[in-house]
Amino acid sequence: MALVWLGVLGGVDDWIKLRGETGREGLRMWEKLVFQIALAVPGLFLLFYHTPLGMHLRATGEHPEALETAGRSVRGMRYFASLACGALVGLAGSHLALGYLTQFVQNMTAGRGFIALAALLFGGGNPVRILAASFLFGLTESLSIRYQSLGVPP
């Protein structure tokens, strides 16, 4: 999720340029996936903090013995969490590769995976705070690109 938002906010600068020059063509930069992620944040928050599945997922990482005591498989929950995480990261990667460039370019992530990990740690595992951290990191990246193009010294 953080990777998708970092990719989106890194493209805000390009969207502003396209919007100013060609009118509505800049709107294609905002793919359906971006709006789906915006809707997924409240959904994930509800899943993690208001459902038994979310409680089991959090217990898998925080206190696996409690999950075992409750009769749930720790290994099964870890596999489920890994598969769900892989699916979301796959969506983010496909959006990064196909959303703007429509091709794969070597080193196109430019360290965004580490920034996403930092957003996760900064947000403390809470989807809403992760979104805010991703927005903050993406905004600063976009501003740094904008300031460099304007010739503002570092």
Short mmCIF file of C-alpha atoms in Angstrom, two decimals:
data_model
loop_
_atom_site.label_atom_id
_atom_site.label_comp_id
_atom_site.label_asym_id
_atom_site.label_seq_id
_atom_site.Cartn_x
_atom_site.Cartn_y
_atom_site.Cartn_z
CA MET A 1 0.00 0.00 0.00
CA ALA A 2 2.78 2.39 0.89
CA LEU A 3 4.57 1.59 -2.36
CA VAL A 4 1.49 2.50 -4.36
CA TRP A 5 1.10 5.83 -2.58
CA LEU A 6 4.78 6.62 -2.96
CA GLY A 7 4.49 5.92 -6.67
CA VAL A 8 1.37 8.06 -6.90
CA LEU A 9 2.79 11.01 -5.06
CA GLY A 10 6.02 10.83 -7.00
CA GLY A 11 3.87 11.29 -10.11
CA VAL A 12 1.98 14.32 -8.76
CA ASP A 13 4.64 16.60 -10.20
CA ASP A 14 4.15 15.07 -13.67
CA TRP A 15 0.38 15.24 -13.28
CA ILE A 16 0.53 18.96 -12.51
CA LYS A 17 2.64 19.56 -15.62
CA LEU A 18 0.30 17.51 -17.82
CA ARG A 19 -2.77 19.13 -16.33
CA GLY A 20 -1.42 22.60 -17.05
CA GLU A 21 -0.40 21.82 -20.64
CA THR A 22 -2.99 19.46 -22.02
CA GLY A 23 -6.08 19.79 -19.85
CA ARG A 24 -7.76 16.53 -18.84
CA GLU A 25 -5.09 14.16 -20.18
CA GLY A 26 -3.24 14.42 -16.88
CA LEU A 27 -6.09 12.59 -15.20
CA ARG A 28 -5.02 9.31 -16.77
CA MET A 29 -2.02 9.39 -14.39
CA TRP A 30 -4.48 8.68 -11.59
CA GLU A 31 -5.38 5.11 -12.35
CA LYS A 32 -8.28 3.20 -10.82
CA LEU A 33 -5.84 1.42 -8.51
CA VAL A 34 -5.03 4.69 -6.74
CA PHE A 35 -8.64 5.26 -5.79
CA GLN A 36 -9.05 1.61 -4.82
CA ILE A 37 -6.11 1.95 -2.44
CA ALA A 38 -7.71 5.05 -0.93
CA LEU A 39 -10.77 2.93 -0.23
CA ALA A 40 -8.68 -0.01 0.97
CA VAL A 41 -7.19 1.95 3.88
CA PRO A 42 -10.43 2.18 5.88
CA GLY A 43 -11.21 -1.40 4.88
CA LEU A 44 -7.87 -2.66 6.15
CA PHE A 45 -8.26 -0.65 9.33
CA LEU A 46 -11.64 -2.27 9.96
CA LEU A 47 -10.22 -5.69 9.10
CA PHE A 48 -7.23 -5.40 11.43
CA TYR A 49 -8.95 -3.78 14.40
CA HIS A 50 -12.61 -4.88 14.28
CA THR A 51 -12.70 -8.48 13.06
CA PRO A 52 -11.57 -11.79 14.53
CA LEU A 53 -9.35 -12.39 11.48
CA GLY A 54 -7.57 -9.10 12.15
CA MET A 55 -7.09 -10.02 15.78
CA HIS A 56 -5.62 -13.37 14.74
CA LEU A 57 -3.31 -11.71 12.22
CA ARG A 58 -2.04 -9.25 14.81
CA ALA A 59 -1.63 -12.01 17.39
CA THR A 60 0.43 -14.02 14.89
CA GLY A 61 3.11 -11.37 14.97
CA GLU A 62 2.76 -10.00 18.47
CA HIS A 63 2.11 -13.11 20.56
CA PRO A 64 1.96 -16.41 18.63
CA GLU A 65 1.54 -18.48 21.81
CA ALA A 66 -1.79 -16.77 22.48
CA LEU A 67 -2.96 -17.65 18.98
CA GLU A 68 -1.96 -21.28 19.46
CA THR A 69 -3.79 -21.33 22.79
CA ALA A 70 -6.90 -20.05 21.00
CA GLY A 71 -6.71 -23.07 18.69
CA ARG A 72 -5.59 -21.31 15.50
CA SER A 73 -2.63 -22.36 13.39
CA VAL A 74 0.22 -19.87 13.64
CA ARG A 75 1.86 -21.30 10.53
CA GLY A 76 -1.38 -21.05 8.54
CA MET A 77 -1.93 -17.43 9.58
CA ARG A 78 1.65 -16.57 8.67
CA TYR A 79 1.22 -18.14 5.24
CA PHE A 80 -2.03 -16.23 4.75
CA ALA A 81 -0.40 -12.94 5.81
CA SER A 82 2.56 -13.57 3.50
CA LEU A 83 0.31 -14.33 0.53
CA ALA A 84 -1.87 -11.27 1.16
CA CYS A 85 1.20 -9.07 1.53
CA GLY A 86 2.69 -10.50 -1.65
CA ALA A 87 -0.53 -9.79 -3.55
CA LEU A 88 -0.59 -6.16 -2.40
CA VAL A 89 3.09 -5.66 -3.19
CA GLY A 90 2.50 -7.25 -6.60
CA LEU A 91 -0.26 -4.71 -7.25
CA ALA A 92 2.06 -1.90 -6.23
CA GLY A 93 4.83 -3.18 -8.49
CA SER A 94 2.50 -3.60 -11.44
CA HIS A 95 1.18 -0.09 -10.91
CA LEU A 96 4.71 1.26 -10.80
CA ALA A 97 5.72 -0.58 -13.98
CA LEU A 98 2.52 -0.24 -15.98
CA GLY A 99 0.85 2.85 -14.53
CA TYR A 100 3.17 5.54 -15.83
CA LEU A 101 5.84 4.06 -18.08
CA THR A 102 3.96 1.04 -19.46
CA GLN A 103 7.23 -0.87 -19.45
CA PHE A 104 9.73 -2.34 -17.03
CA VAL A 105 12.93 -0.36 -16.52
CA GLN A 106 15.81 -1.64 -14.44
CA ASN A 107 16.09 0.09 -11.02
CA MET A 108 12.73 1.78 -11.51
CA THR A 109 11.86 1.40 -7.83
CA ALA A 110 14.75 3.69 -6.82
CA GLY A 111 14.70 2.54 -3.20
CA ARG A 112 10.94 2.93 -2.73
CA GLY A 113 10.79 -0.45 -1.00
CA PHE A 114 12.95 0.86 1.83
CA ILE A 115 10.85 4.02 1.99
CA ALA A 116 7.74 1.83 2.22
CA LEU A 117 9.35 -0.10 5.08
CA ALA A 118 10.14 3.21 6.79
CA ALA A 119 6.50 4.28 6.32
CA LEU A 120 5.38 1.01 7.89
CA LEU A 121 7.63 1.53 10.90
CA PHE A 122 6.77 5.22 11.12
CA GLY A 123 3.06 4.37 11.04
CA GLY A 124 3.40 1.69 13.67
CA GLY A 125 1.44 -0.88 11.66
CA ASN A 126 -1.76 1.20 11.64
CA PRO A 127 -3.10 1.53 8.04
CA VAL A 128 -4.24 5.14 8.50
CA ARG A 129 -0.88 6.25 9.94
CA ILE A 130 0.96 4.30 7.22
CA LEU A 131 -1.07 6.21 4.63
CA ALA A 132 -0.17 9.50 6.31
CA ALA A 133 3.52 8.54 6.44
CA SER A 134 3.45 7.46 2.79
CA PHE A 135 1.82 10.75 1.86
CA LEU A 136 4.48 12.65 3.79
CA PHE A 137 7.36 10.74 2.19
CA GLY A 138 5.83 10.99 -1.29
CA LEU A 139 5.20 14.71 -0.84
CA THR A 140 8.79 15.38 0.19
CA GLU A 141 10.06 13.35 -2.77
CA SER A 142 7.81 15.26 -5.15
CA LEU A 143 8.87 18.60 -3.64
CA SER A 144 12.54 17.69 -3.97
CA ILE A 145 12.04 16.99 -7.67
CA ARG A 146 10.09 20.24 -8.10
CA TYR A 147 12.71 22.31 -6.27
CA GLN A 148 15.53 20.80 -8.33
CA SER A 149 13.73 21.74 -11.54
CA LEU A 150 13.30 25.30 -10.25
CA GLY A 151 16.98 25.55 -9.40
CA VAL A 152 16.55 25.89 -5.63
CA PRO A 153 19.86 25.00 -3.94
CA PRO A 154 19.83 21.99 -1.57
#
